[in-house]
Short mmCIF file of C-alpha atoms in Angstrom, two decimals:
data_model
loop_
_atom_site.label_atom_id
_atom_site.label_comp_id
_atom_site.label_asym_id
_atom_site.label_seq_id
_atom_site.Cartn_x
_atom_site.Cartn_y
_atom_site.Cartn_z
CA UNK N 190 0.86 -14.25 -5.64
CA UNK N 191 -0.45 -15.54 -2.52
CA UNK N 192 -2.20 -12.89 -0.31
CA UNK N 193 -3.60 -13.34 3.10
CA UNK N 194 -6.61 -11.34 4.33
CA UNK N 195 -6.79 -11.15 8.17
CA UNK N 196 -10.01 -10.13 9.37
CA UNK N 197 -9.92 -8.90 12.90
CA UNK N 198 -12.18 -7.21 15.31
CA UNK N 199 -9.82 -4.21 16.49
CA UNK N 200 -10.02 -2.81 19.96
CA UNK N 201 -9.47 0.70 21.11
CA UNK N 202 -5.91 -0.43 22.50
CA UNK N 203 -3.10 -0.12 19.87
CA UNK N 204 -1.02 -2.58 21.71
CA UNK N 205 -3.77 -5.13 21.60
CA UNK N 206 -4.21 -4.68 18.16
CA UNK N 207 -0.47 -5.12 17.39
CA UNK N 208 -0.82 -8.51 18.89
CA UNK N 209 -3.64 -9.45 16.48
CA UNK N 210 -1.30 -8.20 13.67
CA UNK N 211 1.59 -10.53 14.88
CA UNK N 212 -0.83 -13.50 15.10
CA UNK N 213 -2.47 -13.05 11.62
CA UNK N 214 0.90 -12.66 10.03
CA UNK N 215 1.97 -15.84 11.60
CA UNK N 216 -1.23 -17.57 10.17
CA UNK N 217 -0.34 -16.27 6.78
CA UNK N 218 0.62 -19.40 5.36
CA UNK N 219 3.33 -18.56 2.63
CA UNK N 220 1.63 -15.22 1.64
CA UNK N 221 3.83 -12.50 0.16
CA UNK N 222 1.39 -9.94 1.06
CA UNK N 223 -0.60 -9.87 4.27
CA UNK N 224 -3.87 -7.27 4.42
CA UNK N 225 -5.58 -6.21 7.42
CA UNK N 226 -8.41 -3.93 7.57
CA UNK N 227 -8.81 -0.13 8.02
CA UNK N 228 -8.73 1.02 11.53
CA UNK N 229 -6.24 -2.03 12.52
CA UNK N 230 -4.38 0.33 14.74
CA UNK N 231 -7.60 1.51 16.67
CA UNK N 232 -11.15 0.85 16.04
CA UNK N 233 -13.52 3.64 15.19
CA UNK N 234 -15.76 5.34 17.97
CA UNK N 235 -13.03 6.57 20.21
CA UNK N 236 -10.90 9.68 20.01
CA UNK N 237 -8.45 9.10 17.09
CA UNK N 238 -6.02 12.12 17.95
CA UNK N 239 -4.56 10.45 21.10
CA UNK N 240 -3.55 7.30 18.96
CA UNK N 241 -2.35 8.85 15.85
CA UNK N 242 1.29 8.28 14.99
CA UNK N 243 3.73 9.23 12.16
CA UNK N 244 4.96 6.56 10.07
CA UNK N 245 8.12 6.27 11.82
CA UNK N 246 6.25 6.35 15.45
CA UNK N 247 6.41 3.04 17.62
CA UNK N 248 3.32 1.33 16.29
CA UNK N 249 4.06 1.36 12.44
CA UNK N 250 7.63 0.55 13.31
CA UNK N 251 6.57 -2.50 15.32
CA UNK N 252 4.40 -3.65 12.35
CA UNK N 253 7.46 -3.20 9.89
CA UNK N 254 9.51 -5.39 12.50
CA UNK N 255 6.80 -8.14 12.06
CA UNK N 256 6.49 -7.87 8.45
CA UNK N 257 10.53 -8.07 8.46
CA UNK N 258 10.64 -11.19 10.62
CA UNK N 259 8.18 -13.09 8.45
CA UNK N 260 9.51 -11.68 5.10
CA UNK N 261 6.08 -10.38 3.95
CA UNK N 262 4.31 -6.96 3.04
CA UNK N 263 1.97 -5.88 5.72
CA UNK N 264 -0.86 -3.45 4.71
CA UNK N 265 -2.90 -2.42 7.70
CA UNK N 266 -5.07 0.56 8.48
CA UNK N 267 -3.66 3.29 11.23
CA UNK N 268 -4.00 6.81 11.95
CA UNK N 269 -1.34 9.56 11.55
CA UNK N 270 -1.36 13.13 12.42
CA UNK N 271 -2.46 15.95 10.08
CA UNK N 272 -1.24 19.44 10.47
CA UNK N 273 -4.62 20.90 10.84
CA UNK N 274 -5.41 19.29 13.94
CA UNK N 275 -7.32 16.23 12.65
CA UNK N 276 -5.77 12.79 11.77
CA UNK N 277 -5.27 10.96 8.21
CA UNK N 278 -6.95 7.69 7.67
CA UNK N 279 -3.81 5.99 6.63
CA UNK N 280 -3.22 2.31 5.13
CA UNK N 281 0.18 1.43 6.21
CA UNK N 282 2.37 -0.55 3.73
CA UNK N 283 5.55 -1.95 5.07
CA UNK N 284 8.04 -4.66 4.50
CA UNK N 285 10.45 -6.03 1.76
CA UNK N 286 12.26 -2.57 1.84
CA UNK N 287 8.93 -0.53 1.58
CA UNK N 288 7.43 1.58 4.45
CA UNK N 289 4.79 4.06 3.15
CA UNK N 290 1.42 5.14 3.50
CA UNK N 291 -1.93 5.77 1.58
CA UNK N 292 -4.11 8.54 2.95
CA UNK N 293 -7.67 7.68 2.37
CA UNK N 294 -9.19 10.10 -0.33
CA UNK N 295 -12.97 9.67 0.25
CA UNK N 296 -14.04 10.32 3.75
CA UNK N 297 -17.06 8.44 5.13
CA UNK N 298 -19.63 11.25 5.33
CA UNK N 299 -22.76 9.17 5.08
CA UNK N 300 -25.22 6.95 6.80
CA UNK N 301 -25.28 9.64 9.94
CA UNK N 302 -21.48 9.40 10.42
CA UNK N 303 -19.09 12.28 9.35
CA UNK N 304 -15.58 10.99 9.15
CA UNK N 305 -14.32 14.35 7.99
CA UNK N 306 -14.99 16.03 11.22
CA UNK N 307 -11.86 14.15 12.77
CA UNK N 308 -10.07 13.08 9.61
CA UNK N 309 -8.39 14.96 6.79
CA UNK N 310 -8.68 13.48 3.36
CA UNK N 311 -5.90 12.23 1.41
CA UNK N 312 -5.41 13.51 -2.51
CA UNK N 313 -3.15 10.98 -4.10
CA UNK N 314 -3.62 7.36 -5.35
CA UNK N 315 -0.78 5.03 -4.32
CA UNK N 316 0.47 1.89 -5.88
CA UNK N 317 3.15 -0.67 -4.72
CA UNK N 318 5.31 -3.41 -6.42
CA UNK N 319 5.72 -6.96 -4.99
CA UNK N 320 7.18 -9.63 -6.60
CA UNK N 321 7.52 -7.74 -9.69
CA UNK N 322 3.48 -7.01 -9.82
CA UNK N 323 1.96 -3.60 -9.03
CA UNK N 324 -0.77 -3.53 -6.54
CA UNK N 325 -3.24 -0.64 -5.75
CA UNK N 326 -4.45 0.36 -2.30
CA UNK N 327 -7.87 1.61 -1.08
CA UNK N 328 -9.74 2.29 1.71
CA UNK N 329 -13.29 1.48 2.75
CA UNK N 330 -15.66 4.12 1.42
CA UNK N 331 -13.24 4.55 -1.56
CA UNK N 332 -14.87 1.56 -3.23
CA UNK N 333 -18.05 3.74 -3.90
CA UNK N 334 -15.92 5.72 -6.41
CA UNK N 335 -14.86 3.80 -9.72
CA UNK N 336 -12.70 6.24 -11.00
CA UNK N 337 -10.00 5.63 -8.26
CA UNK N 338 -9.82 1.96 -9.19
CA UNK N 339 -9.60 2.80 -12.75
CA UNK N 340 -6.57 5.27 -11.91
CA UNK N 341 -4.93 2.56 -10.13
CA UNK N 342 -5.38 0.35 -13.03
CA UNK N 343 -3.89 3.15 -15.41
CA UNK N 344 -0.88 3.06 -12.87
CA UNK N 345 -0.36 -0.40 -13.58
CA UNK N 346 -2.19 -2.31 -10.90
CA UNK N 347 -3.43 -5.98 -11.52
CA UNK N 348 -4.97 -6.07 -7.97
CA UNK N 349 -6.14 -3.45 -5.56
CA UNK N 350 -5.80 -4.19 -1.89
CA UNK N 351 -8.85 -2.70 -0.02
CA UNK N 352 -8.77 -2.47 3.81
CA UNK N 353 -12.32 -1.58 5.30
CA UNK N 354 -14.37 -1.10 8.55
CA UNK N 355 -17.75 -1.29 6.96
CA UNK N 356 -20.76 0.20 8.62
CA UNK N 357 -23.83 -2.40 9.53
CA UNK N 358 -27.44 -1.45 8.57
CA UNK N 359 -29.98 -2.71 6.30
CA UNK N 360 -28.54 -3.52 2.95
CA UNK N 361 -24.92 -2.79 3.81
CA UNK N 362 -23.77 -6.35 3.28
CA UNK N 363 -25.23 -6.44 -0.04
CA UNK N 364 -23.63 -3.29 -1.08
CA UNK N 365 -20.39 -4.42 0.13
CA UNK N 366 -20.34 -7.41 -1.93
CA UNK N 367 -21.94 -5.60 -4.97
CA UNK N 368 -19.59 -2.75 -4.83
CA UNK N 369 -16.34 -5.08 -4.56
CA UNK N 370 -17.35 -7.12 -7.43
CA UNK N 371 -18.30 -3.81 -9.55
CA UNK N 372 -14.89 -2.30 -8.71
CA UNK N 373 -13.36 -5.38 -10.02
CA UNK N 374 -15.13 -5.19 -13.38
CA UNK N 375 -14.59 -1.51 -13.69
CA UNK N 376 -10.80 -1.84 -13.64
CA UNK N 377 -10.48 -5.47 -14.80
CA UNK N 378 -8.31 -6.23 -11.88
CA UNK N 379 -8.32 -8.34 -8.77
CA UNK N 380 -10.00 -6.74 -5.69
CA UNK N 381 -9.05 -8.32 -2.50
CA UNK N 382 -11.30 -6.71 0.22
CA UNK N 383 -10.52 -7.13 4.00
CA UNK N 384 -13.00 -5.85 6.47
CA UNK N 385 -13.21 -5.66 10.24
CA UNK N 386 -14.99 -8.59 11.69
CA UNK N 387 -18.44 -8.37 13.05
CA UNK N 388 -18.32 -6.88 16.67
CA UNK N 389 -21.85 -7.99 17.35
CA UNK N 390 -24.37 -5.50 18.48
CA UNK N 391 -23.27 -1.96 18.74
CA UNK N 392 -24.68 1.49 19.49
CA UNK N 393 -24.04 4.56 17.64
CA UNK N 394 -23.13 5.26 14.07
CA UNK N 395 -19.30 4.43 14.11
CA UNK N 396 -18.60 1.76 11.43
CA UNK N 397 -17.02 -0.93 13.27
CA UNK N 398 -17.41 -3.72 10.76
CA UNK N 399 -19.63 -6.52 9.29
CA UNK N 400 -17.03 -9.01 8.52
CA UNK N 401 -17.44 -10.90 5.02
CA UNK N 402 -14.08 -10.18 3.37
CA UNK N 403 -14.03 -11.38 0.00
CA UNK N 404 -11.76 -11.61 -3.06
CA UNK N 405 -13.23 -10.68 -6.70
CA UNK N 406 -11.47 -11.93 -9.90
CA UNK N 407 -11.24 -9.48 -12.93
CA UNK N 408 -14.48 -10.75 -14.22
CA UNK N 409 -16.34 -9.84 -10.91
CA UNK N 410 -16.57 -13.46 -9.70
CA UNK N 411 -16.27 -13.98 -5.97
CA UNK N 412 -13.59 -16.57 -5.71
CA UNK N 413 -13.17 -16.57 -1.84
CA UNK N 414 -15.00 -14.97 1.28
CA UNK N 415 -15.44 -15.24 4.92
CA UNK N 416 -18.53 -14.87 7.33
CA UNK N 417 -18.59 -12.49 10.05
CA UNK N 418 -16.34 -13.56 12.69
CA UNK N 419 -12.46 -13.14 12.84
CA UNK N 420 -10.76 -15.43 10.43
CA UNK N 421 -7.78 -15.66 7.98
CA UNK N 422 -8.45 -16.02 4.33
CA UNK N 423 -5.46 -16.96 1.84
CA UNK N 424 -5.94 -16.89 -1.81
CA UNK N 425 -3.56 -17.48 -4.73
CA UNK N 426 -4.24 -14.63 -7.25
CA UNK N 427 -3.54 -15.27 -11.11
CA UNK N 428 -2.34 -12.10 -12.63
CA UNK N 429 -2.42 -13.49 -16.11
CA UNK N 430 -6.35 -13.54 -15.77
CA UNK N 431 -5.87 -9.70 -15.76
CA UNK N 432 -4.23 -9.72 -19.19
CA UNK N 433 -6.58 -12.01 -20.54
CA UNK N 434 -9.68 -10.35 -19.36
CA UNK N 435 -8.54 -6.90 -20.37
CA UNK N 436 -8.10 -8.11 -23.95
CA UNK N 437 -11.56 -9.69 -23.67
CA UNK N 438 -13.39 -6.94 -22.14
CA UNK N 439 -11.18 -3.76 -22.92
CA UNK N 440 -13.27 -1.31 -20.93
CA UNK N 441 -10.31 0.62 -19.77
CA UNK N 442 -9.18 1.16 -23.57
CA UNK N 443 -12.92 1.86 -24.62
CA UNK N 444 -13.42 4.73 -22.24
CA UNK N 445 -14.74 7.79 -23.79
CA UNK N 446 -15.03 9.96 -20.58
#
């Protein structure tokens, strides 16, 4: 399966970000799945309530049209309304007859940022099927919780699509790379991690991205990566490697807890 990771630097303008989605899909070079970061619809650090839309709203509908025009599945971070007045941090999955969302389960209440003040958590893992292959989805801070990745593997996922807007700071790049590789080892699956590009110097604690999107194989090896600037990374993942890895390192079967 060919997957494209579109590392963008989203703005606070959903229409401008829609143009970034359109251009990223255009550059996807024959991919079946085109993955964008968390908060593609709008960056963090601005009020999210005014930009949130339901999955049948104009922004996700436009993304669906882009996916349909190119015959791909697009995965991109957006925000949807929640009944309690907050929003949901939703990973939109659309194209090839699919149109659904994964609501981020683990909210980023860390490093001086409190996502839960404005965002309500999801409560259910989500998998999809593309070209006969089951894929899991996850968002940013989820990467610190191995149980989610194991749960996705238990549901048949051979790869996990991770969208992120990773916060900058001392040691954060090392943590990002280490966590992506560790989660690949935990669930013996591919992990394709697409982050917001590095916007340069910022003020405040909002996580706006550091770039360095990467792909880890089921044995935790980095097979492809980007630097900090906006870019597109296209990779072919071998799902048979998942089967051979799980036969050699059956950590999912050997679990006792």
